[in-house]
Amino acid sequence: MTDTASITASLLAWYDQHARTLPWRGIHDPYRTWVSEIMLQQTRVDTVLSYYERFMARFPTLKSLAGAKEEDVLKLWQGLGYYSRARNLLEGARQVTREFGGALPADPEKLRKIRGIGPYTAGAIASIAFDLPVPAVDGNVIRVLSRLFGIRSDPTLPKIRAEIDRLAASLVPSGRPGDHNQALMDLGASVCVPGTPDCARCPLSAFCDAFRAGDAADLPALPKAKPPKVIHYAVLLIRSGDRVLARRRTETMLNGLWCFPMLQDVAESDAIQSAVLQKWKLALTAPRLLKDARHVFTHQVWQMTIWASEAAPRVPAPAGFRFVPLKELGALPWPVAMAPALSCLNP
């Protein structure tokens, strides 16, 4: 029988000595916990720190965020990636204002009804901000528990994931549940890491099935990830006087961010000129190749060639586009993928 009390006691004793000092810890503010947990999804703590400080300075309360413009929120998020998190956070704040009187509820089930809050984030807010003894299971926790309990089946399978969630819930103490959950996260981030864990420093090695079996490095038993799809784009810097053509994306990916015109699988100057005329009814001077660039997303790689061209000085922008004055580019939210193209422009 698993000694859950000893596991929790050892984990909390380790946490008391090794917990990372972070600006969102040591407070019971559900809004701050929410913002930090959303930012930390698929993003390193070191990266999040400066973004969190700027975000909280600009939107110190849920009410201030709920009243914000999407473009302002995206601008603050610029460079952090996974921009749907920012849009969901904004919509979630508006939803909380409408449905919960402007205050995040403590109940995890009610939290999960809020836009952008899934089971993990609901558990994190409920345990950290409201001291409720509920689990918060993210990738770090899945890895720790797979090794601790010797789970050698794919944790993405519903049956296996349900078992991990059950085990996580069995470990959460009635006292200090938030610290317990954060301790598991810290352990997974610093000791029980992917690949080769540092079992010699782990406070749970005496309880760990994978440590005894010698296969901790092989767990969790995740399926092999598919390689990202490589897409070739020509990125066009089309100037008209002191303006450049751009548009605010409406696609799911990078929604709400600004991008320059892009043509897929077009790699020659005359082909670009012809495609722009046919697609957007815009006559250009012969495009000049400026540089190559590459940006890696989670499931895609954009292999880009960046081209410069000129349109007539006062020509109207095609539908869905805008000629943006060069001096205004910095005020708009851009994805990091557009940074190489932006660097080619001199306002």
Coordinates of C-alpha atoms in Angstrom, one line a residue:
M1 CA 0.0 0.0 0.0
T2 CA 1.3 3.4 -1.0
D3 CA 2.3 5.6 2.0
T4 CA 0.8 8.9 0.6
A5 CA 1.4 10.7 3.9
S6 CA 5.1 10.0 3.8
I7 CA 5.3 11.0 0.1
T8 CA 3.6 14.3 0.8
A9 CA 5.6 15.0 3.9
S10 CA 8.9 14.4 2.0
L11 CA 7.8 16.5 -0.9
L12 CA 6.8 19.4 1.3
A13 CA 10.0 19.3 3.3
W14 CA 12.0 19.4 0.1
Y15 CA 9.8 22.3 -1.2
D16 CA 10.4 24.3 2.0
Q17 CA 14.1 24.2 1.2
H18 CA 14.1 24.4 -2.5
A19 CA 11.0 26.3 -3.7
R20 CA 11.7 28.9 -6.3
T21 CA 11.0 32.5 -5.3
L22 CA 8.5 33.7 -7.8
P23 CA 6.3 36.9 -7.9
W24 CA 3.1 35.0 -8.0
R25 CA 3.8 32.8 -5.0
G26 CA 3.1 33.5 -1.4
I27 CA -0.1 35.3 -2.1
H28 CA -3.7 34.2 -2.2
D29 CA -4.9 36.2 -5.2
P30 CA -6.8 34.0 -7.7
Y31 CA -6.4 36.5 -10.5
R32 CA -2.6 36.6 -10.2
T33 CA -2.5 32.8 -10.0
W34 CA -4.7 32.6 -13.1
V35 CA -2.5 34.9 -15.1
S36 CA 0.7 33.2 -14.0
E37 CA -0.6 29.7 -14.8
I38 CA -1.8 30.7 -18.2
M39 CA 1.6 32.3 -19.0
L40 CA 3.5 29.2 -17.7
Q41 CA 1.7 26.8 -20.1
Q42 CA 4.3 25.5 -22.5
T43 CA 6.7 28.3 -21.5
R44 CA 9.7 28.4 -19.3
V45 CA 9.6 30.3 -15.9
D46 CA 12.6 32.4 -16.8
T47 CA 10.8 33.7 -19.9
V48 CA 7.5 34.3 -18.1
L49 CA 9.0 36.5 -15.3
S50 CA 9.3 39.8 -17.2
Y51 CA 6.1 39.3 -19.1
Y52 CA 4.2 38.7 -15.9
E53 CA 5.6 41.8 -14.3
R54 CA 4.7 44.0 -17.3
F55 CA 1.2 42.4 -17.6
M56 CA 0.4 42.9 -13.9
A57 CA 1.6 46.5 -14.1
R58 CA -0.7 47.2 -17.0
F59 CA -3.7 45.0 -15.8
P60 CA -3.4 44.8 -12.0
T61 CA -6.9 43.6 -11.5
L62 CA -9.4 41.3 -13.3
K63 CA -11.6 44.3 -13.8
S64 CA -8.8 46.2 -15.6
L65 CA -8.2 43.2 -17.9
A66 CA -11.9 42.7 -18.6
G67 CA -12.1 46.3 -19.9
A68 CA -9.0 46.0 -22.1
K69 CA -8.8 46.0 -25.9
E70 CA -7.6 42.7 -27.5
E71 CA -4.9 44.5 -29.4
D72 CA -3.4 45.9 -26.2
V73 CA -3.4 42.5 -24.6
L74 CA -1.8 40.9 -27.6
K75 CA 0.9 43.6 -27.7
L76 CA 1.9 42.9 -24.1
W77 CA 1.9 39.2 -24.9
Q78 CA 4.1 39.7 -28.0
G79 CA 7.0 37.2 -28.1
L80 CA 5.5 34.9 -25.5
G81 CA 3.8 32.7 -28.1
Y82 CA 0.7 30.6 -28.1
Y83 CA -1.4 33.7 -28.5
S84 CA -4.7 31.9 -28.0
R85 CA -3.8 32.0 -24.3
A86 CA -4.0 35.8 -24.3
R87 CA -7.3 35.9 -26.2
N88 CA -8.8 33.3 -23.9
L89 CA -7.6 35.1 -20.8
L90 CA -9.2 38.4 -22.0
E91 CA -12.5 36.6 -22.9
G92 CA -12.3 34.7 -19.6
A93 CA -12.0 37.9 -17.6
R94 CA -15.0 39.4 -19.5
Q95 CA -17.0 36.2 -18.8
V96 CA -16.1 36.3 -15.1
T97 CA -17.4 39.9 -15.0
R98 CA -20.6 38.9 -16.7
E99 CA -21.3 35.6 -14.9
F100 CA -19.5 35.7 -11.5
G101 CA -19.7 39.4 -10.5
G102 CA -16.0 40.0 -11.4
A103 CA -14.6 37.5 -8.9
L104 CA -13.1 34.1 -9.8
P105 CA -15.1 31.3 -8.1
A106 CA -13.3 28.8 -5.8
D107 CA -15.2 25.8 -7.1
P108 CA -13.1 23.9 -9.7
E109 CA -16.2 22.9 -11.7
K110 CA -17.2 26.5 -12.0
L111 CA -13.7 27.5 -12.9
R112 CA -13.6 25.0 -15.7
K113 CA -16.6 26.8 -17.3
I114 CA -14.5 29.9 -17.8
R115 CA -13.0 30.4 -21.2
G116 CA -9.4 29.1 -21.3
I117 CA -9.5 27.3 -18.0
G118 CA -9.1 23.6 -18.2
P119 CA -8.7 20.9 -15.5
Y120 CA -5.1 21.8 -14.7
T121 CA -5.6 25.5 -14.4
A122 CA -8.8 25.1 -12.4
G123 CA -7.0 22.8 -9.9
A124 CA -4.1 25.2 -9.7
I125 CA -6.3 28.2 -8.9
A126 CA -8.5 26.3 -6.5
S127 CA -5.6 24.8 -4.5
I128 CA -3.1 27.7 -4.6
A129 CA -5.5 30.7 -4.2
F130 CA -8.4 29.0 -2.3
D131 CA -6.5 26.2 -0.4
L132 CA -8.9 23.5 -1.7
P133 CA -7.4 20.0 -1.6
V134 CA -7.7 19.3 -5.4
P135 CA -4.9 18.2 -7.8
A136 CA -3.4 20.2 -10.6
V137 CA -2.0 17.8 -13.2
D138 CA 0.3 19.2 -15.9
G139 CA 3.0 17.6 -18.0
N140 CA 5.6 17.9 -15.1
V141 CA 3.2 16.1 -12.7
I142 CA 2.4 13.4 -15.3
R143 CA 6.1 12.7 -15.6
V144 CA 6.7 12.6 -11.8
L145 CA 3.7 10.4 -11.1
S146 CA 4.4 8.0 -14.0
R147 CA 7.8 7.4 -12.6
L148 CA 6.7 7.4 -8.9
F149 CA 4.0 4.8 -9.4
G150 CA 5.6 2.9 -12.3
I151 CA 3.0 3.7 -14.9
R152 CA 4.4 2.3 -18.1
S153 CA 1.5 2.9 -20.5
D154 CA 0.8 5.9 -22.7
P155 CA -0.5 8.7 -20.4
T156 CA -2.3 10.3 -23.3
L157 CA -4.8 7.3 -23.3
P158 CA -8.0 8.3 -21.4
K159 CA -7.9 5.3 -19.1
I160 CA -4.3 5.9 -18.1
R161 CA -4.8 9.6 -17.7
A162 CA -7.7 8.9 -15.5
E163 CA -5.5 6.7 -13.3
I164 CA -2.9 9.4 -13.1
D165 CA -5.5 12.0 -12.1
R166 CA -6.8 9.6 -9.4
L167 CA -3.3 9.1 -8.0
A168 CA -2.7 12.8 -8.0
A169 CA -5.9 13.4 -6.1
S170 CA -4.9 10.7 -3.5
L171 CA -1.7 12.6 -2.7
V172 CA -3.1 16.1 -2.1
P173 CA -3.1 16.9 1.6
S174 CA -5.9 18.8 3.3
G175 CA -3.3 21.3 4.6
R176 CA -1.0 23.2 2.2
P177 CA -2.6 21.8 -1.0
G178 CA -1.3 24.6 -3.1
D179 CA 2.3 24.1 -1.9
H180 CA 1.9 20.4 -2.6
N181 CA 0.9 21.0 -6.1
Q182 CA 3.6 23.6 -6.7
A183 CA 6.1 21.3 -5.2
L184 CA 5.3 18.6 -7.7
M185 CA 5.6 21.1 -10.5
D186 CA 9.0 22.3 -9.2
L187 CA 10.2 18.8 -8.8
G188 CA 9.3 17.9 -12.4
A189 CA 10.9 21.1 -13.6
S190 CA 14.2 20.9 -11.7
V191 CA 14.9 17.3 -10.6
C192 CA 12.5 14.8 -12.2
V193 CA 13.2 16.2 -15.7
P194 CA 12.6 14.7 -19.1
G195 CA 15.3 12.4 -20.3
T196 CA 17.6 11.6 -17.4
P197 CA 16.2 12.6 -14.0
D198 CA 18.5 13.5 -11.1
C199 CA 17.3 10.7 -8.8
A200 CA 20.2 11.3 -6.4
R201 CA 18.6 14.6 -5.4
C202 CA 15.0 13.5 -5.5
P203 CA 13.1 13.5 -2.2
L204 CA 10.8 10.8 -3.5
S205 CA 13.4 8.3 -4.7
A206 CA 12.8 6.0 -1.7
F207 CA 9.1 5.7 -2.8
C208 CA 9.8 5.6 -6.6
D209 CA 8.9 2.5 -8.6
A210 CA 10.9 3.6 -11.7
F211 CA 14.0 4.4 -9.5
R212 CA 13.9 0.9 -8.1
A213 CA 13.3 -0.6 -11.6
G214 CA 16.0 1.5 -13.2
D215 CA 13.8 2.8 -16.0
A216 CA 13.0 6.3 -14.9
A217 CA 14.6 7.8 -18.1
D218 CA 12.1 5.8 -20.2
L219 CA 9.0 7.2 -18.5
P220 CA 6.5 8.6 -19.2
A221 CA 5.8 6.2 -22.1
L222 CA 4.7 9.0 -24.5
P223 CA 4.0 8.3 -28.2
K224 CA 6.6 9.7 -30.7
A225 CA 5.7 13.2 -31.8
K226 CA 5.2 13.8 -35.5
P227 CA 7.9 16.1 -37.0
P228 CA 6.6 19.6 -37.6
K229 CA 5.4 20.4 -41.1
V230 CA 7.7 22.7 -43.1
I231 CA 5.8 25.5 -45.0
H232 CA 7.6 27.7 -47.5
Y233 CA 6.5 31.3 -47.6
A234 CA 7.5 34.4 -49.5
V235 CA 7.0 37.3 -47.1
L236 CA 6.4 40.6 -48.9
L237 CA 7.4 44.1 -47.8
I238 CA 5.3 46.1 -50.2
R239 CA 5.9 49.8 -49.6
S240 CA 3.8 52.7 -50.8
G241 CA 5.7 55.8 -49.9
D242 CA 6.3 55.8 -46.2
R243 CA 3.8 53.0 -45.6
V244 CA 4.0 49.2 -45.8
L245 CA 1.2 46.7 -46.5
A246 CA 0.1 44.5 -43.6
R247 CA -3.0 42.9 -42.2
R248 CA -4.4 41.7 -39.0
R249 CA -4.7 37.9 -39.1
T250 CA -8.2 36.3 -38.7
E251 CA -6.9 32.7 -39.0
T252 CA -6.9 30.6 -35.8
M253 CA -3.1 30.6 -35.8
L254 CA -1.7 34.0 -34.7
N255 CA -5.3 35.4 -34.7
G256 CA -5.3 39.1 -34.0
L257 CA -1.6 39.6 -34.8
W258 CA -0.3 41.6 -37.7
C259 CA 1.6 40.0 -40.6
F260 CA 2.9 41.1 -43.9
P261 CA 1.5 39.6 -47.1
M262 CA 2.6 36.0 -47.5
L263 CA 2.6 33.7 -50.5
Q264 CA 3.0 29.9 -50.1
D265 CA 5.4 28.0 -52.3
V266 CA 6.3 31.0 -54.5
A267 CA 10.0 31.5 -54.8
E268 CA 10.8 33.7 -57.9
S269 CA 10.5 37.4 -58.4
D270 CA 8.4 37.3 -61.5
A271 CA 6.1 34.6 -60.0
I272 CA 5.6 36.8 -56.9
Q273 CA 4.8 39.9 -59.0
S274 CA 2.3 37.9 -61.0
A275 CA 0.6 36.3 -58.0
V276 CA 0.2 39.6 -56.2
L277 CA -1.4 41.1 -59.2
Q278 CA -3.8 38.1 -59.7
K279 CA -4.6 37.6 -56.0
W280 CA -4.8 41.2 -54.7
K281 CA -5.0 43.3 -57.9
L282 CA -1.9 45.1 -56.9
A283 CA 0.8 46.1 -59.4
L284 CA 4.4 46.0 -58.0
T285 CA 7.9 46.8 -59.1
A286 CA 10.0 43.6 -59.5
P287 CA 10.5 42.2 -56.0
R288 CA 14.0 42.1 -54.6
L289 CA 15.2 39.2 -52.3
L290 CA 16.4 40.6 -49.0
K291 CA 17.1 37.6 -46.8
D292 CA 16.0 34.1 -45.7
A293 CA 14.5 33.4 -42.3
R294 CA 13.1 30.5 -40.4
H295 CA 10.6 30.3 -37.5
V296 CA 9.7 27.1 -35.6
F297 CA 6.3 26.7 -34.1
T298 CA 5.1 23.6 -32.2
H299 CA 3.6 21.9 -35.3
Q300 CA 4.9 24.0 -38.1
V301 CA 8.1 25.5 -39.4
W302 CA 7.9 28.6 -41.6
Q303 CA 10.8 28.6 -44.0
M304 CA 10.6 32.2 -45.3
T305 CA 12.2 34.3 -48.0
I306 CA 11.7 38.1 -47.4
W307 CA 11.2 40.3 -50.5
A308 CA 10.9 44.1 -50.9
S309 CA 8.8 45.8 -53.6
E310 CA 7.0 49.0 -54.3
A311 CA 3.4 49.9 -55.1
A312 CA 2.2 53.2 -56.4
P313 CA 2.4 56.0 -53.8
R314 CA -1.3 56.4 -53.1
V315 CA -2.7 53.1 -54.2
P316 CA -5.5 51.8 -52.0
A317 CA -4.8 48.7 -50.0
P318 CA -6.4 45.4 -51.1
A319 CA -9.4 44.1 -49.1
G320 CA -8.4 42.9 -45.7
F321 CA -5.1 44.8 -45.8
R322 CA -3.9 48.2 -44.6
F323 CA -1.0 50.4 -45.6
V324 CA 0.5 51.1 -42.2
P325 CA 2.8 54.1 -41.7
L326 CA 6.3 52.9 -40.9
K327 CA 6.3 54.9 -37.6
E328 CA 3.2 53.1 -36.4
L329 CA 4.6 49.5 -36.8
G330 CA 6.0 49.4 -33.3
A331 CA 2.5 50.0 -31.7
L332 CA 1.0 46.9 -33.4
P333 CA 1.2 43.4 -32.0
W334 CA 3.4 41.2 -34.3
P335 CA 4.4 37.5 -33.9
V336 CA 8.1 36.7 -33.5
A337 CA 8.0 35.1 -36.9
M338 CA 7.7 38.6 -38.5
A339 CA 10.8 39.9 -36.6
P340 CA 13.2 39.3 -39.5
A341 CA 10.9 41.1 -41.9
L342 CA 10.4 44.0 -39.5
S343 CA 14.2 44.4 -39.1
C344 CA 14.4 45.1 -42.8
L345 CA 12.3 48.2 -42.5
N346 CA 13.7 51.6 -41.5
P347 CA 10.9 53.9 -40.2

